[in-house]
Structure formats: C-alpha cells, structure tokens
Amino acid sequence: MSGNVIKVDARNMACPGPITKVVRAYRKANNGDIIEVLATDPGFKPDIEAWVKRTGCELVELSEEGGVIKAVIKVVK
Amino acid sequence: MSKKRVLIIGGGSGGAILANLLNPDEYDVTVIDKSRYHTFQPGQLFVAFQGSRKEFQKPIRCLLRDEVKFVNKAVSEVNLDDRYVVTSDGARIEYDYVIIATGVHLDYDAIKGNREILNEYGDYFSSIADAKKLWNTLRKLRKGTFFIGVADPLYKCPPAPHKAAFLSTNLFRRMGVHDKVKVILGMPFPHAYPSKTVSDIIEPKLEERGIEVKTYFTVDSIDTKEKKIYSLEGDEVKYDVATVVPVNTGPKIKVTPEKVLDDTGFFKVDKFKLNIEGYDDAFAIGDCSNVPTSKSGVTAHLHAEVVADRLHGLDSVADGRTHCPIVSNGEGTFVISDYNHPPLPIRMSKFKRLQEDIFIATYWVAVKYPKLMQPIFRSYFEATRPGILSKVGW
C-alpha cells in the first residue's frame, strides 16, 4: 500500500523556511506517506540530510537541477 | 466632505501606532480590542526571569490620542465584501477602511500537555500574569532540568526562547543553583537559531552559559505525569519545569471571504502594500499578516507607518525590515534583515544591550506619540539598514 504524496514548495525561501515547511508537513503526515520538497536555498541539502537521519525517515531521492533541490522523503513514524 | 471611517482591529503596537498616526481631520478612527490593556510583550521575559515590576502594561485608552475612539469588545466576524465587522455581543460596525492588527492566536490546545504546563508553571510568552507565575515557579527550583521549547517552527519573536534561556541561567546563578539546574533549549532547526548566521553568533554564548541546545526538536506532546517532552523528530527530554511556546495561528475570527486566509489563518497580503489580497480598503499588519518576515513588534510598527502613509496618499511600501533584539545578561545583538537581505552576522555587545534598554524605556512614548519619535526611528533604521551595515559592519 502506498501513502499519500504531500508536495512542499519551498522555492525562493531562505533558511529556515524550507525546514519549517518540512516539519509542518511531517506533523500532518502518516507512516508511509511521501513528502516531496522543492527548495532553492543551498543550505537545504545538508539540513534535510541531517533531518532525515534524526527522524528516521527514508530519503528516497535528493537531486539538484538548475538550482532547484528536490528531496523525496518517505515518512517513517 | 464627511470623514472616512477607519476601523482598526487590535490595540497592540501596530494598531495603536497606526491609530495615532492617522490625520484626525481626514479620518474618523476607531480601535477595537477584546482587552482593555496593551502589553509590552518583551517585558514578559523580564517579569518571568527577573521578577521585574516595571510598567509593562497600560490601558489601551490611555495610549490613544483623544480623537481616536476605543471600543472594548471582541470581534467575532469580519466581512470584507460588505465592509462591516460583528462584535461578540452581536453589534455591527461599518467601515470605509479596515486594518486587521490582532496579532497571533496562541493555541495551547494544539499539542497534548501544553495547556497543563502553562497552568502549572506559567510561561514567558502569553501574559504578564503567566510570567509572574513562571517567576514564582523558577524561584522554587533547586535542582533538575528547566526545558524551553517550541511546538511549531513558526512562532512570533524568534529570539524569545533564546532570551529565556540566557536570562534563566542568570537567575539560577543569582539563586546559587546554576550547577544543579540544567537548562535545555529545544529548537526545530538544524542549529540553535532559525538563521544559521545568527546561530553562529549566539551558539558560543549559549555554550558558555552551559545551555544545552537540542536541534531538530519540535515539541509534539508533553506527558505531565511522567514529566517527559516528546519531539516530533523522535527525541525525548525529562524535565522538572518546562515552558513551550504554543502553536501560533491567525486570529479566531470568522472572515468573509475565507480565501484571504492562508492555511494557518494568517491574512494573505501584498507584502509591499500590505492590503489584503483583492481588497484596496482592507489591510493586515504585523503578526496576523502572512508577510515572509519574522513576527515582531518592530515589523508591526513599520507596517503601521506604511499603511498610515498609504492612507495619506503616499506610495510607501514595506521592505520586510526586521530588527529583533536578542539579549543575554548584559549583552545584546539584533537580528537585522529585509526582503532582499538574510540576517546579518552582528556580534553581541554591551552597547547593543544599552540600545535595547533605551527602546524599552521609550516604548510608551513611541506608541502614543509616533510622530515625535519618527525622526529618531527613521535615522536609526536608515543607519542600520542591512544593505548599509553589510558594508560597514557594526
């Protein structure tokens, strides 16, 4: 069974905007949901890696194209 | 020509300053607030951690010019399409211009245990009475853990928890229990402060003070029986006394149309002109608006000036300027940013703490006589503009 996909657009937001949006999406999410984040703040890459490690979520994808960072997170609660 | 009716909902910094700035020959101004009192909210920190008995609260009526009307009622409904508000006793007030300046709603029921710890220990965030209660709680603490945290990454006055941490360690020193009371600060971000630049300045100071910072820590629930705080990220802390900034939302008012509110209940505004999206006769200023800036009294003050200018026919715009003080014991710094500049690295110093103390001492004058203070604030904000400061430093 696959979960819902929650899209988070944090483009053009400076730190801590993107992580704030991720935290709020995570609060509402259920186990197995997918959070898909787009961000342009370069600090978001290391921040989301550390966040995923802390929460025990799964980082399905972390890529960058044309200055836009895309992170796909599988929620583990 | 009859005067236009301006209705300002909220008599806090933004609402009161705007009311006092508007030309009484041109506008018939009414301020409506559910409280009779205006609180200088940063003062709550000094009450909670220093037992201060300074005048941090005054009747709203005394802060408004004589020509401004004050109505002490709660607003239950705002109808932007038909230009009226309804008060909780069912009365209807019509307007030509409405300015929403309510501040945030503190939702102590959003996470489990938050209201219980407020009732049990008090806090430094909601009222002077609760700040007094926290002062009385902390003075009895002889050992253990004092936890300071937030229930959501978006809350007004971003440096408030850090100020609370600094000031509490000072109190524990004065009580002679600083080696027996551990202060833990939980923050949802990858570092101690939302902005990395500011974190780099204050993290060594927090460490010096023996304050333990837990990053990626958003309070999710509080077990008041076991005295344990659980974070959304999966961590937990055992506490003896805890204070948690509740979830902040937009005001609890029925708004027509609903589409002018974002998903947290904040008013969607043009971030420059501050009018509510789709309306040229309705504005939202300060904390209740969705501008992408820190929620603070300084922002509300600057918004009031922009809206006053616009109602007087000038084309002023908000630039997203913040100027949030962070104080420790005897030192201070400011978080300075605007729409085009992220926060600057500004070192902590005794002189900046003095500046903050001057702001506090002149606060009531600034609210009641904004025109008198305008040249001082204008020069100050111009001299400390992020674009200028980043070149010359401070």
mmCIF file with all atom_site columns, C-alpha atoms in Angstrom, chain A residues 8-13 18 36-49 59 61-72:
data_model
loop_
_atom_site.group_PDB
_atom_site.id
_atom_site.type_symbol
_atom_site.label_atom_id
_atom_site.label_alt_id
_atom_site.label_comp_id
_atom_site.label_asym_id
_atom_site.label_entity_id
_atom_site.label_seq_id
_atom_site.pdbx_PDB_ins_code
_atom_site.Cartn_x
_atom_site.Cartn_y
_atom_site.Cartn_z
_atom_site.occupancy
_atom_site.B_iso_or_equiv
_atom_site.pdbx_formal_charge
_atom_site.auth_seq_id
_atom_site.auth_comp_id
_atom_site.auth_asym_id
_atom_site.auth_atom_id
_atom_site.pdbx_PDB_model_num
ATOM 1  C CA . VAL A 1 8  ? 6.027  21.136 -0.428  1.00 0.00 ? 8  VAL A CA 1
ATOM 2  C CA . ASP A 1 9  ? 7.138  24.110 -2.473  1.00 0.00 ? 9  ASP A CA 1
ATOM 3  C CA . ALA A 1 10 ? 9.843  25.993 -0.591  1.00 0.00 ? 10 ALA A CA 1
ATOM 4  C CA . ARG A 1 11 ? 11.476 27.587 -3.608  1.00 0.00 ? 11 ARG A CA 1
ATOM 5  C CA . ASN A 1 12 ? 12.830 31.120 -3.096  1.00 0.00 ? 12 ASN A CA 1
ATOM 6  C CA . MET A 1 13 ? 12.589 30.716 0.659   1.00 0.00 ? 13 MET A CA 1
ATOM 7  C CA . PRO A 1 18 ? 12.196 25.103 3.822   1.00 0.00 ? 18 PRO A CA 1
ATOM 8  C CA . GLU A 1 36 ? 8.239  15.843 -1.969  1.00 0.00 ? 36 GLU A CA 1
ATOM 9  C CA . VAL A 1 37 ? 10.112 19.107 -1.361  1.00 0.00 ? 37 VAL A CA 1
ATOM 10 C CA . LEU A 1 38 ? 11.421 21.666 -3.825  1.00 0.00 ? 38 LEU A CA 1
ATOM 11 C CA . ALA A 1 39 ? 13.864 24.248 -2.449  1.00 0.00 ? 39 ALA A CA 1
ATOM 12 C CA . THR A 1 40 ? 16.424 26.698 -3.777  1.00 0.00 ? 40 THR A CA 1
ATOM 13 C CA . ASP A 1 41 ? 18.312 27.516 -0.555  1.00 0.00 ? 41 ASP A CA 1
ATOM 14 C CA . PRO A 1 42 ? 21.734 25.791 -0.930  1.00 0.00 ? 42 PRO A CA 1
ATOM 15 C CA . GLY A 1 43 ? 21.815 25.054 2.817   1.00 0.00 ? 43 GLY A CA 1
ATOM 16 C CA . PHE A 1 44 ? 18.759 22.847 2.418   1.00 0.00 ? 44 PHE A CA 1
ATOM 17 C CA . LYS A 1 45 ? 20.770 19.841 1.166   1.00 0.00 ? 45 LYS A CA 1
ATOM 18 C CA . PRO A 1 46 ? 22.834 19.197 4.319   1.00 0.00 ? 46 PRO A CA 1
ATOM 19 C CA . ASP A 1 47 ? 19.905 20.287 6.505   1.00 0.00 ? 47 ASP A CA 1
ATOM 20 C CA . ILE A 1 48 ? 17.466 17.785 5.041   1.00 0.00 ? 48 ILE A CA 1
ATOM 21 C CA . GLU A 1 49 ? 20.056 15.002 5.156   1.00 0.00 ? 49 GLU A CA 1
ATOM 22 C CA . LEU A 1 59 ? 15.469 9.763  1.810   1.00 0.00 ? 59 LEU A CA 1
ATOM 23 C CA . GLU A 1 61 ? 15.757 10.966 -3.681  1.00 0.00 ? 61 GLU A CA 1
ATOM 24 C CA . LEU A 1 62 ? 17.959 14.033 -3.292  1.00 0.00 ? 62 LEU A CA 1
ATOM 25 C CA . SER A 1 63 ? 18.820 15.782 -6.529  1.00 0.00 ? 63 SER A CA 1
ATOM 26 C CA . GLU A 1 64 ? 19.598 19.208 -7.906  1.00 0.00 ? 64 GLU A CA 1
ATOM 27 C CA . GLU A 1 65 ? 18.746 20.583 -11.297 1.00 0.00 ? 65 GLU A CA 1
ATOM 28 C CA . GLY A 1 66 ? 19.052 24.175 -12.432 1.00 0.00 ? 66 GLY A CA 1
ATOM 29 C CA . GLY A 1 67 ? 19.480 25.439 -8.870  1.00 0.00 ? 67 GLY A CA 1
ATOM 30 C CA . VAL A 1 68 ? 16.377 23.631 -7.613  1.00 0.00 ? 68 VAL A CA 1
ATOM 31 C CA . ILE A 1 69 ? 16.934 20.968 -4.969  1.00 0.00 ? 69 ILE A CA 1
ATOM 32 C CA . LYS A 1 70 ? 14.421 18.149 -4.927  1.00 0.00 ? 70 LYS A CA 1
ATOM 33 C CA . ALA A 1 71 ? 14.080 15.892 -1.889  1.00 0.00 ? 71 ALA A CA 1
ATOM 34 C CA . VAL A 1 72 ? 11.715 12.949 -1.780  1.00 0.00 ? 72 VAL A CA 1
#
